[in-house]
Amino acid sequence: MADIDWRNQTTVIEFILLGFGKLPDIQILLFLLFLVIYITTVATNTLIVVLVVTDRHLHTPMYFLLGNLSSLETCYASTILPRMLASLLTGDRTISLTACFTQYFFFAFLAATECHLLAVMSYDRYLAICKPLHYSTLMSTKLCLQLAAGSWLNGCLAITIFVLFLSQLIFCGPNKIDHFYCDIIPMLELSCSDTHLVILMDFILACEVTLLPFLLTLTSYVYIITTILRIPSATGRQRAFSTCSSHLIVVTVFYGTIMIVYLLPKQESLREMNKVFSLCYTVLTPLLNPLIYSLRNREVKEALSKAISKCGFHKTMQRLQANNLT
């Protein structure tokens, strides 16, 4: 009977994402900034995927996993940024209850998958550096495919279970979410039903999809760094570290900002700071990942150079330079 009474009082059918509404004078500037970031994110991540697919020199486990990560980052950015851009441009910050749950599902699913993919990529680097003679045997094509598919399936299954629990909550008002996307913490704060079970499920699944992959990643890098420090020559240490430095930067930025956001004290004065750090792993990380990998990776740069040459841009530039000399 109590549950029926709550449902009869339910009036909320949409939420209001406050986002950056406290900065009305720079809405257009923010729109242009995030539009450039979104276009760049999609373009660069798509380019990485195309290079990995088309260049046979990149048909290795490391780059297969990088292609998966880039595909994920494209979807990840598309879950958050288009809705934010529409709000900044039109001023309409409302989002239906169904759309809010859908956005959270895809955001959490992709974030959980990224945690698993980063763990798999760190394991791949562990095998390459700590067990180089057995690498090709241990990291076979079949195992690489299984690990990548497992990352996607595990992330999807875990978040599907959690969202099913989340969808049972009742929202009676207020309906204002002080964030730029539908995040779990402000949603739970707005629920007028008992959230203890959902909070427990959130903790259990957070350990499974975030903490466990993080510990596996951390363990891999402890072994990697220990092995690198044992290499006698400075050149050898530098070469070994260069093979995993890009991934280490990505892991540090991703987990570092997540920890700051979710471990930061939930005080009213820190809410705006929370939004800034949330931008790091929802907006900036998908933008920086392909740039970090392409700028710091010789094979990716060589594949890009070959692709440009095949498209004829290189020859065109040579002709223009020749015409200028004459």
mmCIF file of C-alpha atoms in Angstrom:
data_model
loop_
_atom_site.group_PDB
_atom_site.id
_atom_site.type_symbol
_atom_site.label_atom_id
_atom_site.label_comp_id
_atom_site.label_asym_id
_atom_site.label_seq_id
_atom_site.Cartn_x
_atom_site.Cartn_y
_atom_site.Cartn_z
ATOM 1 C CA MET A 1 0.000 0.000 0.000
ATOM 2 C CA ALA A 2 2.844 2.374 0.812
ATOM 3 C CA ASP A 3 4.354 1.794 -2.605
ATOM 4 C CA ILE A 4 1.008 2.502 -4.284
ATOM 5 C CA ASP A 5 0.673 5.755 -2.329
ATOM 6 C CA TRP A 6 4.101 6.897 -3.503
ATOM 7 C CA ARG A 7 3.206 6.119 -7.113
ATOM 8 C CA ASN A 8 -0.034 8.080 -6.820
ATOM 9 C CA GLN A 9 1.984 11.112 -5.703
ATOM 10 C CA THR A 10 4.453 10.856 -8.598
ATOM 11 C CA THR A 11 4.308 14.048 -10.655
ATOM 12 C CA VAL A 12 7.807 14.282 -12.115
ATOM 13 C CA ILE A 13 7.915 13.308 -15.786
ATOM 14 C CA GLU A 14 10.957 15.398 -16.672
ATOM 15 C CA PHE A 15 14.069 16.843 -15.095
ATOM 16 C CA ILE A 16 15.786 20.192 -15.528
ATOM 17 C CA LEU A 17 19.538 19.988 -16.095
ATOM 18 C CA LEU A 18 20.848 23.231 -14.650
ATOM 19 C CA GLY A 19 24.226 22.703 -16.314
ATOM 20 C CA PHE A 20 26.040 25.999 -16.748
ATOM 21 C CA GLY A 21 22.905 28.127 -16.354
ATOM 22 C CA LYS A 22 24.657 30.247 -13.719
ATOM 23 C CA LEU A 23 26.836 31.648 -16.523
ATOM 24 C CA PRO A 24 24.214 33.239 -18.819
ATOM 25 C CA ASP A 25 26.610 35.755 -20.379
ATOM 26 C CA ILE A 26 28.884 33.122 -21.939
ATOM 27 C CA GLN A 27 26.360 30.553 -23.164
ATOM 28 C CA ILE A 28 27.215 31.153 -26.837
ATOM 29 C CA LEU A 29 30.940 31.033 -26.077
ATOM 30 C CA LEU A 30 30.492 27.732 -24.246
ATOM 31 C CA PHE A 31 28.411 26.407 -27.146
ATOM 32 C CA LEU A 32 31.151 27.220 -29.660
ATOM 33 C CA LEU A 33 33.852 25.776 -27.392
ATOM 34 C CA PHE A 34 32.035 22.481 -26.817
ATOM 35 C CA LEU A 35 31.039 22.277 -30.495
ATOM 36 C CA VAL A 36 34.705 22.488 -31.537
ATOM 37 C CA ILE A 37 35.614 19.907 -28.884
ATOM 38 C CA TYR A 38 32.869 17.533 -30.063
ATOM 39 C CA ILE A 39 33.757 17.789 -33.755
ATOM 40 C CA THR A 40 37.458 17.323 -32.974
ATOM 41 C CA THR A 41 36.740 14.364 -30.686
ATOM 42 C CA VAL A 42 34.625 12.537 -33.257
ATOM 43 C CA ALA A 43 37.035 13.319 -36.114
ATOM 44 C CA THR A 44 40.230 12.265 -34.315
ATOM 45 C CA ASN A 45 38.784 9.103 -32.784
ATOM 46 C CA THR A 46 37.250 8.093 -36.109
ATOM 47 C CA LEU A 47 40.628 8.689 -37.762
ATOM 48 C CA ILE A 48 42.312 6.350 -35.263
ATOM 49 C CA VAL A 49 39.727 3.629 -35.993
ATOM 50 C CA VAL A 50 40.171 4.036 -39.755
ATOM 51 C CA LEU A 51 43.976 3.837 -39.460
ATOM 52 C CA VAL A 52 43.805 0.715 -37.295
ATOM 53 C CA VAL A 53 41.419 -0.978 -39.735
ATOM 54 C CA THR A 54 43.189 -0.023 -42.980
ATOM 55 C CA ASP A 55 46.906 -0.174 -42.086
ATOM 56 C CA ARG A 56 48.140 -3.777 -41.821
ATOM 57 C CA HIS A 57 51.093 -2.679 -39.666
ATOM 58 C CA LEU A 58 48.567 -1.755 -36.974
ATOM 59 C CA HIS A 59 46.867 -5.154 -37.008
ATOM 60 C CA THR A 60 48.242 -6.080 -33.579
ATOM 61 C CA PRO A 61 46.532 -6.594 -30.199
ATOM 62 C CA MET A 62 47.727 -3.213 -28.918
ATOM 63 C CA TYR A 63 46.198 -1.278 -31.802
ATOM 64 C CA PHE A 64 43.090 -3.455 -31.954
ATOM 65 C CA LEU A 65 42.417 -2.455 -28.349
ATOM 66 C CA LEU A 66 43.220 1.180 -29.199
ATOM 67 C CA GLY A 67 40.651 1.012 -32.009
ATOM 68 C CA ASN A 68 38.093 -0.281 -29.517
ATOM 69 C CA LEU A 69 38.925 2.565 -27.137
ATOM 70 C CA SER A 70 38.571 5.166 -29.896
ATOM 71 C CA SER A 71 35.211 3.719 -30.964
ATOM 72 C CA LEU A 72 34.085 3.873 -27.351
ATOM 73 C CA GLU A 73 35.261 7.476 -26.947
ATOM 74 C CA THR A 74 33.214 8.557 -29.979
ATOM 75 C CA CYS A 75 30.070 7.051 -28.451
ATOM 76 C CA TYR A 76 31.005 8.360 -24.994
ATOM 77 C CA ALA A 77 31.254 11.963 -26.184
ATOM 78 C CA SER A 78 28.038 11.580 -28.207
ATOM 79 C CA THR A 79 26.165 10.566 -25.057
ATOM 80 C CA ILE A 80 26.925 13.849 -23.265
ATOM 81 C CA LEU A 81 27.849 16.634 -25.680
ATOM 82 C CA PRO A 82 24.929 16.805 -28.186
ATOM 83 C CA ARG A 83 22.408 17.236 -25.358
ATOM 84 C CA MET A 84 24.632 19.857 -23.719
ATOM 85 C CA LEU A 85 25.053 21.731 -27.005
ATOM 86 C CA ALA A 86 21.282 21.791 -27.573
ATOM 87 C CA SER A 87 20.723 23.226 -24.081
ATOM 88 C CA LEU A 88 23.369 25.922 -24.551
ATOM 89 C CA LEU A 89 21.979 26.932 -27.943
ATOM 90 C CA THR A 90 18.239 26.892 -27.225
ATOM 91 C CA GLY A 91 18.183 27.481 -23.476
ATOM 92 C CA ASP A 92 15.881 24.471 -23.061
ATOM 93 C CA ARG A 93 17.312 22.446 -20.164
ATOM 94 C CA THR A 94 14.431 19.999 -19.710
ATOM 95 C CA ILE A 95 14.955 16.288 -20.270
ATOM 96 C CA SER A 96 12.291 13.618 -19.934
ATOM 97 C CA LEU A 97 12.568 10.942 -17.266
ATOM 98 C CA THR A 98 13.042 8.260 -19.933
ATOM 99 C CA ALA A 99 15.689 10.269 -21.778
ATOM 100 C CA CYS A 100 17.516 10.927 -18.507
ATOM 101 C CA PHE A 101 17.613 7.218 -17.651
ATOM 102 C CA THR A 102 18.705 6.421 -21.211
ATOM 103 C CA GLN A 103 21.528 8.978 -21.090
ATOM 104 C CA TYR A 104 22.719 7.637 -17.751
ATOM 105 C CA PHE A 105 22.604 4.040 -19.030
ATOM 106 C CA PHE A 106 24.823 4.745 -22.037
ATOM 107 C CA PHE A 107 27.145 6.998 -20.041
ATOM 108 C CA ALA A 108 27.626 4.406 -17.274
ATOM 109 C CA PHE A 109 27.838 1.486 -19.733
ATOM 110 C CA LEU A 110 30.570 3.191 -21.757
ATOM 111 C CA ALA A 111 32.442 4.357 -18.645
ATOM 112 C CA ALA A 112 32.385 0.818 -17.209
ATOM 113 C CA THR A 113 33.556 -0.594 -20.544
ATOM 114 C CA GLU A 114 36.392 1.937 -20.663
ATOM 115 C CA CYS A 115 37.569 0.817 -17.209
ATOM 116 C CA HIS A 116 37.733 -2.776 -18.446
ATOM 117 C CA LEU A 117 39.413 -1.822 -21.733
ATOM 118 C CA LEU A 118 42.084 0.182 -19.913
ATOM 119 C CA ALA A 119 42.735 -2.848 -17.689
ATOM 120 C CA VAL A 120 43.039 -5.115 -20.746
ATOM 121 C CA MET A 121 45.383 -2.631 -22.425
ATOM 122 C CA SER A 122 47.568 -2.499 -19.306
ATOM 123 C CA TYR A 123 47.674 -6.314 -19.261
ATOM 124 C CA ASP A 124 48.728 -6.263 -22.915
ATOM 125 C CA ARG A 125 51.577 -3.830 -22.079
ATOM 126 C CA TYR A 126 52.532 -6.017 -19.086
ATOM 127 C CA LEU A 127 52.952 -9.043 -21.340
ATOM 128 C CA ALA A 128 54.839 -7.024 -23.975
ATOM 129 C CA ILE A 129 57.363 -5.622 -21.474
ATOM 130 C CA CYS A 130 57.600 -8.261 -18.748
ATOM 131 C CA LYS A 131 57.233 -11.373 -20.932
ATOM 132 C CA PRO A 132 58.393 -10.267 -24.408
ATOM 133 C CA LEU A 133 59.548 -13.733 -25.561
ATOM 134 C CA HIS A 134 56.135 -15.259 -24.849
ATOM 135 C CA TYR A 135 54.029 -12.230 -25.861
ATOM 136 C CA SER A 136 52.774 -13.527 -29.208
ATOM 137 C CA THR A 137 51.781 -16.830 -27.612
ATOM 138 C CA LEU A 138 50.135 -15.378 -24.513
ATOM 139 C CA MET A 139 48.329 -12.500 -26.248
ATOM 140 C CA SER A 140 46.870 -14.445 -29.162
ATOM 141 C CA THR A 141 44.309 -12.985 -31.562
ATOM 142 C CA LYS A 142 41.603 -15.171 -30.025
ATOM 143 C CA LEU A 143 42.395 -14.025 -26.474
ATOM 144 C CA CYS A 144 42.527 -10.383 -27.560
ATOM 145 C CA LEU A 145 39.075 -10.668 -29.162
ATOM 146 C CA GLN A 146 37.692 -12.403 -26.072
ATOM 147 C CA LEU A 147 39.079 -9.746 -23.714
ATOM 148 C CA ALA A 148 37.711 -6.886 -25.841
ATOM 149 C CA ALA A 149 34.285 -8.515 -26.233
ATOM 150 C CA GLY A 150 34.237 -9.335 -22.514
ATOM 151 C CA SER A 151 34.903 -5.685 -21.673
ATOM 152 C CA TRP A 152 31.893 -4.516 -23.681
ATOM 153 C CA LEU A 153 29.573 -7.312 -22.508
ATOM 154 C CA ASN A 154 30.521 -7.027 -18.845
ATOM 155 C CA GLY A 155 30.022 -3.249 -18.860
ATOM 156 C CA CYS A 156 26.638 -3.583 -20.576
ATOM 157 C CA LEU A 157 25.379 -6.379 -18.313
ATOM 158 C CA ALA A 158 26.421 -4.695 -15.055
ATOM 159 C CA ILE A 159 24.856 -1.337 -15.919
ATOM 160 C CA THR A 160 21.684 -2.941 -17.309
ATOM 161 C CA ILE A 161 21.126 -4.663 -13.955
ATOM 162 C CA PHE A 162 21.745 -1.435 -12.054
ATOM 163 C CA VAL A 163 19.463 0.695 -14.262
ATOM 164 C CA LEU A 164 16.663 -1.846 -13.787
ATOM 165 C CA PHE A 165 16.932 -1.222 -10.029
ATOM 166 C CA LEU A 166 17.232 2.530 -10.615
ATOM 167 C CA SER A 167 14.087 2.596 -12.761
ATOM 168 C CA GLN A 168 12.015 1.437 -9.761
ATOM 169 C CA LEU A 169 12.626 4.725 -7.932
ATOM 170 C CA ILE A 170 9.833 7.244 -7.560
ATOM 171 C CA PHE A 171 10.373 10.971 -8.213
ATOM 172 C CA CYS A 172 7.842 13.326 -6.654
ATOM 173 C CA GLY A 173 9.781 16.600 -6.977
ATOM 174 C CA PRO A 174 11.832 18.747 -6.967
ATOM 175 C CA ASN A 175 13.141 17.963 -10.418
ATOM 176 C CA LYS A 176 16.255 20.143 -10.834
ATOM 177 C CA ILE A 177 19.566 18.326 -11.402
ATOM 178 C CA ASP A 178 22.517 20.603 -10.689
ATOM 179 C CA HIS A 179 24.691 19.031 -13.371
ATOM 180 C CA PHE A 180 25.130 19.049 -17.162
ATOM 181 C CA TYR A 181 24.133 15.380 -17.556
ATOM 182 C CA CYS A 182 22.056 12.806 -15.676
ATOM 183 C CA ASP A 183 24.480 11.557 -13.025
ATOM 184 C CA ILE A 184 23.578 9.000 -10.398
ATOM 185 C CA ILE A 185 24.264 11.067 -7.251
ATOM 186 C CA PRO A 186 21.951 14.049 -8.009
ATOM 187 C CA MET A 187 19.292 11.632 -9.298
ATOM 188 C CA LEU A 188 19.309 9.688 -6.033
ATOM 189 C CA GLU A 189 19.068 12.962 -4.083
ATOM 190 C CA LEU A 190 15.818 13.783 -5.927
ATOM 191 C CA SER A 191 14.121 10.433 -5.327
ATOM 192 C CA CYS A 192 11.346 10.319 -2.753
ATOM 193 C CA SER A 193 11.445 6.538 -2.361
ATOM 194 C CA ASP A 194 13.802 4.333 -0.359
ATOM 195 C CA THR A 195 17.213 4.385 -2.098
ATOM 196 C CA HIS A 196 19.134 2.077 0.254
ATOM 197 C CA LEU A 197 18.979 -0.939 -2.084
ATOM 198 C CA VAL A 198 19.997 1.152 -5.105
ATOM 199 C CA ILE A 199 22.909 2.681 -3.171
ATOM 200 C CA LEU A 200 24.021 -0.826 -2.131
ATOM 201 C CA MET A 201 23.804 -2.026 -5.745
ATOM 202 C CA ASP A 202 25.708 1.050 -6.867
ATOM 203 C CA PHE A 203 28.506 0.284 -4.399
ATOM 204 C CA ILE A 204 28.719 -3.395 -5.406
ATOM 205 C CA LEU A 205 28.753 -2.657 -9.136
ATOM 206 C CA ALA A 206 31.193 0.248 -8.680
ATOM 207 C CA CYS A 207 33.607 -2.214 -7.080
ATOM 208 C CA GLU A 208 33.117 -4.653 -9.951
ATOM 209 C CA VAL A 209 33.278 -2.278 -12.922
ATOM 210 C CA THR A 210 35.614 0.408 -11.549
ATOM 211 C CA LEU A 211 37.637 -0.690 -8.515
ATOM 212 C CA LEU A 212 38.559 -4.172 -9.757
ATOM 213 C CA PRO A 213 39.749 -2.979 -13.213
ATOM 214 C CA PHE A 214 41.635 -0.134 -11.513
ATOM 215 C CA LEU A 215 43.446 -2.570 -9.188
ATOM 216 C CA LEU A 216 44.309 -4.837 -12.141
ATOM 217 C CA THR A 217 45.639 -1.825 -14.053
ATOM 218 C CA LEU A 218 47.628 -0.657 -11.032
ATOM 219 C CA THR A 219 49.096 -4.128 -10.490
ATOM 220 C CA SER A 220 50.125 -4.373 -14.149
ATOM 221 C CA TYR A 221 51.946 -1.058 -13.975
ATOM 222 C CA VAL A 222 53.711 -1.971 -10.735
ATOM 223 C CA TYR A 223 55.190 -4.976 -12.553
ATOM 224 C CA ILE A 224 55.872 -2.917 -15.682
ATOM 225 C CA ILE A 225 57.719 -0.136 -13.838
ATOM 226 C CA THR A 226 59.663 -2.673 -11.763
ATOM 227 C CA THR A 227 60.763 -4.471 -14.927
ATOM 228 C CA ILE A 228 61.731 -1.216 -16.673
ATOM 229 C CA LEU A 229 63.850 -0.088 -13.715
ATOM 230 C CA ARG A 230 65.788 -3.377 -13.901
ATOM 231 C CA ILE A 231 66.869 -2.729 -17.499
ATOM 232 C CA PRO A 232 70.587 -1.859 -17.301
ATOM 233 C CA SER A 233 70.853 0.642 -20.169
ATOM 234 C CA ALA A 234 69.185 4.075 -20.166
ATOM 235 C CA THR A 235 68.284 3.656 -23.840
ATOM 236 C CA GLY A 236 66.574 0.357 -23.113
ATOM 237 C CA ARG A 237 64.604 1.849 -20.239
ATOM 238 C CA GLN A 238 63.508 4.784 -22.385
ATOM 239 C CA ARG A 239 62.439 2.512 -25.247
ATOM 240 C CA ALA A 240 60.469 0.249 -22.908
ATOM 241 C CA PHE A 241 58.764 3.137 -21.151
ATOM 242 C CA SER A 242 57.809 4.785 -24.458
ATOM 243 C CA THR A 243 55.695 1.740 -25.364
ATOM 244 C CA CYS A 244 53.387 2.262 -22.383
ATOM 245 C CA SER A 245 53.715 5.966 -21.519
ATOM 246 C CA SER A 246 50.711 7.012 -23.655
ATOM 247 C CA HIS A 247 48.454 4.466 -21.986
ATOM 248 C CA LEU A 248 49.750 5.449 -18.540
ATOM 249 C CA ILE A 249 48.864 9.116 -19.202
ATOM 250 C CA VAL A 250 45.327 8.148 -20.306
ATOM 251 C CA VAL A 251 44.819 5.936 -17.231
ATOM 252 C CA THR A 252 46.068 8.655 -14.875
ATOM 253 C CA VAL A 253 43.800 11.358 -16.333
ATOM 254 C CA PHE A 254 40.722 9.099 -16.469
ATOM 255 C CA TYR A 255 40.924 7.556 -12.998
ATOM 256 C CA GLY A 256 42.389 10.673 -11.390
ATOM 257 C CA THR A 257 39.443 12.885 -12.324
ATOM 258 C CA ILE A 258 36.867 10.193 -11.496
ATOM 259 C CA MET A 259 38.341 9.786 -8.014
ATOM 260 C CA ILE A 260 38.334 13.535 -7.444
ATOM 261 C CA VAL A 261 34.671 13.832 -8.476
ATOM 262 C CA TYR A 262 33.274 10.890 -6.516
ATOM 263 C CA LEU A 263 35.514 11.202 -3.440
ATOM 264 C CA LEU A 264 35.161 14.973 -3.169
ATOM 265 C CA PRO A 265 33.017 16.017 -0.159
ATOM 266 C CA LYS A 266 29.428 16.602 -1.295
ATOM 267 C CA GLN A 267 29.212 20.213 -0.160
ATOM 268 C CA GLU A 268 27.194 22.953 -1.857
ATOM 269 C CA SER A 269 30.293 25.130 -2.245
ATOM 270 C CA LEU A 270 32.069 22.361 -4.177
ATOM 271 C CA ARG A 271 29.302 21.593 -6.679
ATOM 272 C CA GLU A 272 30.688 23.903 -9.360
ATOM 273 C CA MET A 273 34.160 22.422 -8.879
ATOM 274 C CA ASN A 274 32.557 18.999 -9.245
ATOM 275 C CA LYS A 275 31.211 20.017 -12.661
ATOM 276 C CA VAL A 276 34.641 21.213 -13.786
ATOM 277 C CA PHE A 277 36.292 17.913 -12.867
ATOM 278 C CA SER A 278 33.394 15.995 -14.435
ATOM 279 C CA LEU A 279 34.202 17.756 -17.706
ATOM 280 C CA CYS A 280 37.664 16.180 -17.575
ATOM 281 C CA TYR A 281 36.490 12.565 -17.870
ATOM 282 C CA THR A 282 33.292 13.167 -19.865
ATOM 283 C CA VAL A 283 34.524 15.747 -22.399
ATOM 284 C CA LEU A 284 38.295 16.238 -22.292
ATOM 285 C CA THR A 285 39.386 12.596 -21.951
ATOM 286 C CA PRO A 286 37.687 11.492 -25.217
ATOM 287 C CA LEU A 287 39.328 14.505 -26.896
ATOM 288 C CA LEU A 288 42.831 13.957 -25.496
ATOM 289 C CA ASN A 289 43.089 10.166 -25.872
ATOM 290 C CA PRO A 290 43.595 10.046 -29.664
ATOM 291 C CA LEU A 291 45.871 13.106 -29.523
ATOM 292 C CA ILE A 292 48.029 11.482 -26.831
ATOM 293 C CA TYR A 293 48.291 8.205 -28.740
ATOM 294 C CA SER A 294 48.917 9.794 -32.151
ATOM 295 C CA LEU A 295 51.393 12.431 -30.973
ATOM 296 C CA ARG A 296 53.430 10.007 -28.845
ATOM 297 C CA ASN A 297 53.263 6.925 -31.060
ATOM 298 C CA ARG A 298 55.635 6.534 -33.999
ATOM 299 C CA GLU A 299 53.628 3.773 -35.727
ATOM 300 C CA VAL A 300 50.397 5.776 -35.613
ATOM 301 C CA LYS A 301 52.166 8.825 -37.085
ATOM 302 C CA GLU A 302 53.683 6.673 -39.834
ATOM 303 C CA ALA A 303 50.270 5.175 -40.650
ATOM 304 C CA LEU A 304 48.780 8.674 -40.807
ATOM 305 C CA SER A 305 51.583 9.859 -43.084
ATOM 306 C CA LYS A 306 50.996 6.901 -45.432
ATOM 307 C CA ALA A 307 47.249 7.587 -45.478
ATOM 308 C CA ILE A 308 47.855 11.234 -46.384
ATOM 309 C CA SER A 309 50.253 10.194 -49.157
ATOM 310 C CA LYS A 310 47.716 7.730 -50.578
ATOM 311 C CA CYS A 311 45.087 10.448 -50.684
ATOM 312 C CA GLY A 312 47.378 12.548 -52.866
ATOM 313 C CA PHE A 313 47.820 15.424 -50.445
ATOM 314 C CA HIS A 314 51.573 14.878 -50.298
ATOM 315 C CA LYS A 315 51.970 15.066 -54.078
ATOM 316 C CA THR A 316 49.755 18.124 -54.255
ATOM 317 C CA MET A 317 51.925 19.890 -51.700
ATOM 318 C CA GLN A 318 55.060 18.957 -53.671
ATOM 319 C CA ARG A 319 53.565 20.413 -56.864
ATOM 320 C CA LEU A 320 52.632 23.630 -55.073
ATOM 321 C CA GLN A 321 56.125 23.933 -53.658
ATOM 322 C CA ALA A 322 57.637 23.300 -57.106
ATOM 323 C CA ASN A 323 55.392 25.953 -58.675
ATOM 324 C CA ASN A 324 56.419 28.468 -56.010
ATOM 325 C CA LEU A 325 60.111 27.777 -56.695
ATOM 326 C CA THR A 326 59.669 28.340 -60.415
#
